[in-house]
């Protein structure tokens, strides 16, 4: 593995003896961390807080993600929740769960909470009345559950101070669902009812004669 | 449509029920008499081996009331049902259809999320190491974020992490057998006699119990003699006469 060191530029406080050292440094930090690390966090720890330095860190990450691509080892380097992290491979889930008690966070969420979570994930920032409007039912309890689990959080207020509280998802949400970021969510349109489903819905509701 | 005033984390809402009936039951809900749907439900209830939960019955009731309202709007001319809405029956139908379509999208998205969550549940990061708390970022890095909410959250996390657990509701009781033995010996040396009730009667039960153990210990060593007029009466303690190895 090698990193193009020249991109660090003049005056770079680059203490790495060689390019491999940088890769190793990034490796060490990722291994030491219990949470995804951002490029900025890595660059800061390696004393490479310049644009050139961050580019070097990104280069090192790119090399490492090839080295630790899925399927090559029992663990892999993944983009997760806005950062990078080593994660055990899904191939060994069963073995891992035989040895460790894995928290069943997803199963513990009720269908109502999951629906609220999906609404917040796609429509954020979104208020509780908006969530209730979509679900057709008061959803305060489910929203509180999600706040308690740190999957959503307050991100502001509609129309400034005094407006309805707006909610957005957290990094923990992204980590729990294996998302690099919100851009990893599939397009909402993909979940729309297909033509057959829409027709069935219209027919069953006695709406077949109505235009869509 | 009236907003349902229900706030249960487990309750899925009328749209969920409506959708599941539309897609799982082979019946056109607004074309058959609702009484038949209700009769069919009650019949299945009677035939069921186990009693249905209140939750399920309530859900059914809510669904039926939703359907009744929609159907009434369809059947009654001019959509003059109730005063809560100015919608015509056509608009009400359109709106319900549109809302069900929107809801179904998010329902499907939530299923996708759940599957994804389950798929990644066994893919583990290294556990956070509490012994090695991550250093806070230098102030320069966060200054100028200009987002007070972000700062508030960060501060909240820091303060919560540092907050000592509140133990004010726990009374601190310190009592040791050796210490109680010393107390009894000291009083006996000074006054020549000791009333258990007077010395330890006002103490918490655990202190009284340990003091009694101390007294029993001194009795077994033959250092003291104790007398009690009747059960539960005060215990009077005196030093044992020299050479007397028995207590009473």
Short mmCIF file of C-alpha atoms in Angstrom, two decimals, chain A residues 31-32 34-37 44 49 80 85-88 90 93 96 102 106-107 109-112 114-115 118-119 122-123 133-138 140-142 145 153-156 177-179 185-186 188-189 191-193 197-198 200-205 207 210 212, chain B residues 4 6-16 19 21-23 25-31 74 93-94 96-97 99-110 112-114 116-128 132 134 137-138 141 149 152-153:
data_model
loop_
_atom_site.label_atom_id
_atom_site.label_comp_id
_atom_site.label_asym_id
_atom_site.label_seq_id
_atom_site.Cartn_x
_atom_site.Cartn_y
_atom_site.Cartn_z
CA UNK A 31 -9.40 0.03 15.61
CA UNK A 32 -9.25 2.09 18.78
CA UNK A 34 -15.89 2.38 19.26
CA UNK A 35 -17.75 4.58 16.81
CA UNK A 36 -17.41 5.68 13.20
CA UNK A 37 -14.63 8.25 12.74
CA UNK A 44 -7.08 15.94 13.61
CA UNK A 49 -5.64 19.32 9.71
CA UNK A 80 -21.15 4.39 8.41
CA UNK A 85 -15.58 2.11 10.95
CA UNK A 86 -14.41 -1.46 11.07
CA UNK A 87 -17.39 -3.77 11.33
CA UNK A 88 -17.65 -7.54 11.50
CA UNK A 90 -22.43 -10.07 7.89
CA UNK A 93 -23.31 -12.94 12.07
CA UNK A 96 -20.80 -13.84 16.38
CA UNK A 102 -26.40 -9.07 20.45
CA UNK A 106 -34.63 -3.26 15.75
CA UNK A 107 -37.01 -5.98 16.93
CA UNK A 109 -39.18 -1.16 18.05
CA UNK A 110 -42.93 -1.46 17.56
CA UNK A 111 -44.39 -1.21 14.05
CA UNK A 112 -45.77 2.21 15.05
CA UNK A 114 -40.82 2.03 12.85
CA UNK A 115 -43.40 3.92 10.80
CA UNK A 118 -39.41 6.07 8.38
CA UNK A 119 -41.46 9.28 8.21
CA UNK A 122 -37.59 10.76 4.74
CA UNK A 123 -39.32 14.02 5.61
CA UNK A 133 -51.35 13.38 9.70
CA UNK A 134 -49.57 10.76 7.63
CA UNK A 135 -50.27 7.90 10.01
CA UNK A 136 -53.84 8.97 10.75
CA UNK A 137 -53.24 8.53 14.45
CA UNK A 138 -51.59 10.38 17.30
CA UNK A 140 -46.56 11.12 20.37
CA UNK A 141 -45.83 7.94 22.25
CA UNK A 142 -43.91 6.42 19.34
CA UNK A 145 -39.79 6.07 22.21
CA UNK A 153 -33.80 14.29 18.02
CA UNK A 154 -35.05 17.86 17.99
CA UNK A 155 -33.49 19.76 15.14
CA UNK A 156 -35.36 23.05 15.33
CA UNK A 177 -29.49 0.61 10.12
CA UNK A 178 -26.08 0.31 8.45
CA UNK A 179 -26.38 3.58 6.54
CA UNK A 185 -31.94 5.58 1.96
CA UNK A 186 -33.63 4.30 -1.19
CA UNK A 188 -39.29 7.02 -1.28
CA UNK A 189 -41.03 6.72 -4.65
CA UNK A 191 -42.08 2.26 -1.96
CA UNK A 192 -45.20 3.55 -3.66
CA UNK A 193 -47.98 1.09 -4.46
CA UNK A 197 -52.01 -2.18 -5.81
CA UNK A 198 -53.45 1.24 -6.55
CA UNK A 200 -57.04 -2.79 -5.93
CA UNK A 201 -57.15 0.01 -3.39
CA UNK A 202 -59.45 2.10 -5.57
CA UNK A 203 -61.69 -0.84 -6.29
CA UNK A 204 -61.98 -1.90 -2.68
CA UNK A 205 -62.78 1.64 -1.63
CA UNK A 207 -63.38 4.54 -6.13
CA UNK A 210 -62.74 8.15 -10.05
CA UNK A 212 -56.49 9.19 -9.90
CA UNK B 4 -58.49 9.73 16.54
CA UNK B 6 -55.34 7.55 20.71
CA UNK B 7 -51.79 7.54 21.89
CA UNK B 8 -50.44 4.05 22.10
CA UNK B 9 -47.02 3.10 20.91
CA UNK B 10 -48.33 -0.23 19.69
CA UNK B 11 -51.44 1.03 17.95
CA UNK B 12 -50.96 1.21 14.22
CA UNK B 13 -53.80 3.53 13.34
CA UNK B 14 -56.87 3.22 11.11
CA UNK B 15 -54.92 3.47 7.86
CA UNK B 16 -52.95 0.39 8.73
CA UNK B 19 -54.87 -1.17 4.14
CA UNK B 21 -58.21 -5.29 5.03
CA UNK B 22 -58.02 -3.96 1.49
CA UNK B 23 -55.09 -6.18 0.64
CA UNK B 25 -59.52 -9.71 2.75
CA UNK B 26 -61.26 -10.73 -0.40
CA UNK B 27 -64.10 -8.31 0.04
CA UNK B 28 -64.96 -4.90 -1.39
CA UNK B 29 -65.55 -3.11 1.83
CA UNK B 30 -67.83 -0.41 0.58
CA UNK B 31 -69.81 -2.62 -1.73
CA UNK B 74 -70.94 8.14 -0.10
CA UNK B 93 -62.94 9.68 -1.12
CA UNK B 94 -60.10 11.27 -3.02
CA UNK B 96 -58.77 9.05 1.83
CA UNK B 97 -57.31 7.37 -1.25
CA UNK B 99 -53.71 9.51 2.32
CA UNK B 100 -53.76 5.73 2.12
CA UNK B 101 -51.33 5.88 -0.81
CA UNK B 102 -48.98 8.16 1.14
CA UNK B 103 -49.28 6.07 4.28
CA UNK B 104 -48.61 2.84 2.40
CA UNK B 105 -45.36 4.34 1.09
CA UNK B 106 -44.04 4.99 4.57
CA UNK B 107 -45.31 1.66 5.82
CA UNK B 108 -43.30 -0.05 3.09
CA UNK B 109 -40.30 2.14 3.89
CA UNK B 110 -40.54 1.14 7.56
CA UNK B 112 -37.42 -1.94 4.52
CA UNK B 113 -35.79 -0.20 7.46
CA UNK B 114 -36.66 -3.02 9.82
CA UNK B 116 -32.10 -3.60 7.10
CA UNK B 117 -31.80 -3.15 10.86
CA UNK B 118 -32.15 -6.90 11.36
CA UNK B 119 -29.65 -7.61 8.59
CA UNK B 120 -27.04 -5.43 10.25
CA UNK B 121 -27.83 -6.34 13.85
CA UNK B 122 -25.05 -8.91 13.98
CA UNK B 123 -22.47 -6.73 12.23
CA UNK B 124 -20.66 -5.33 15.20
CA UNK B 125 -18.42 -2.38 15.73
CA UNK B 126 -15.93 -2.62 18.51
CA UNK B 127 -17.81 -1.76 21.68
CA UNK B 128 -17.27 1.74 23.05
CA UNK B 132 -11.02 5.41 27.28
CA UNK B 134 -12.79 10.23 23.71
CA UNK B 137 -12.63 18.41 20.18
CA UNK B 138 -10.54 21.57 20.64
CA UNK B 141 -13.11 23.14 15.98
CA UNK B 149 -29.00 23.73 18.99
CA UNK B 152 -26.84 22.85 23.32
CA UNK B 153 -26.90 19.15 22.48
#
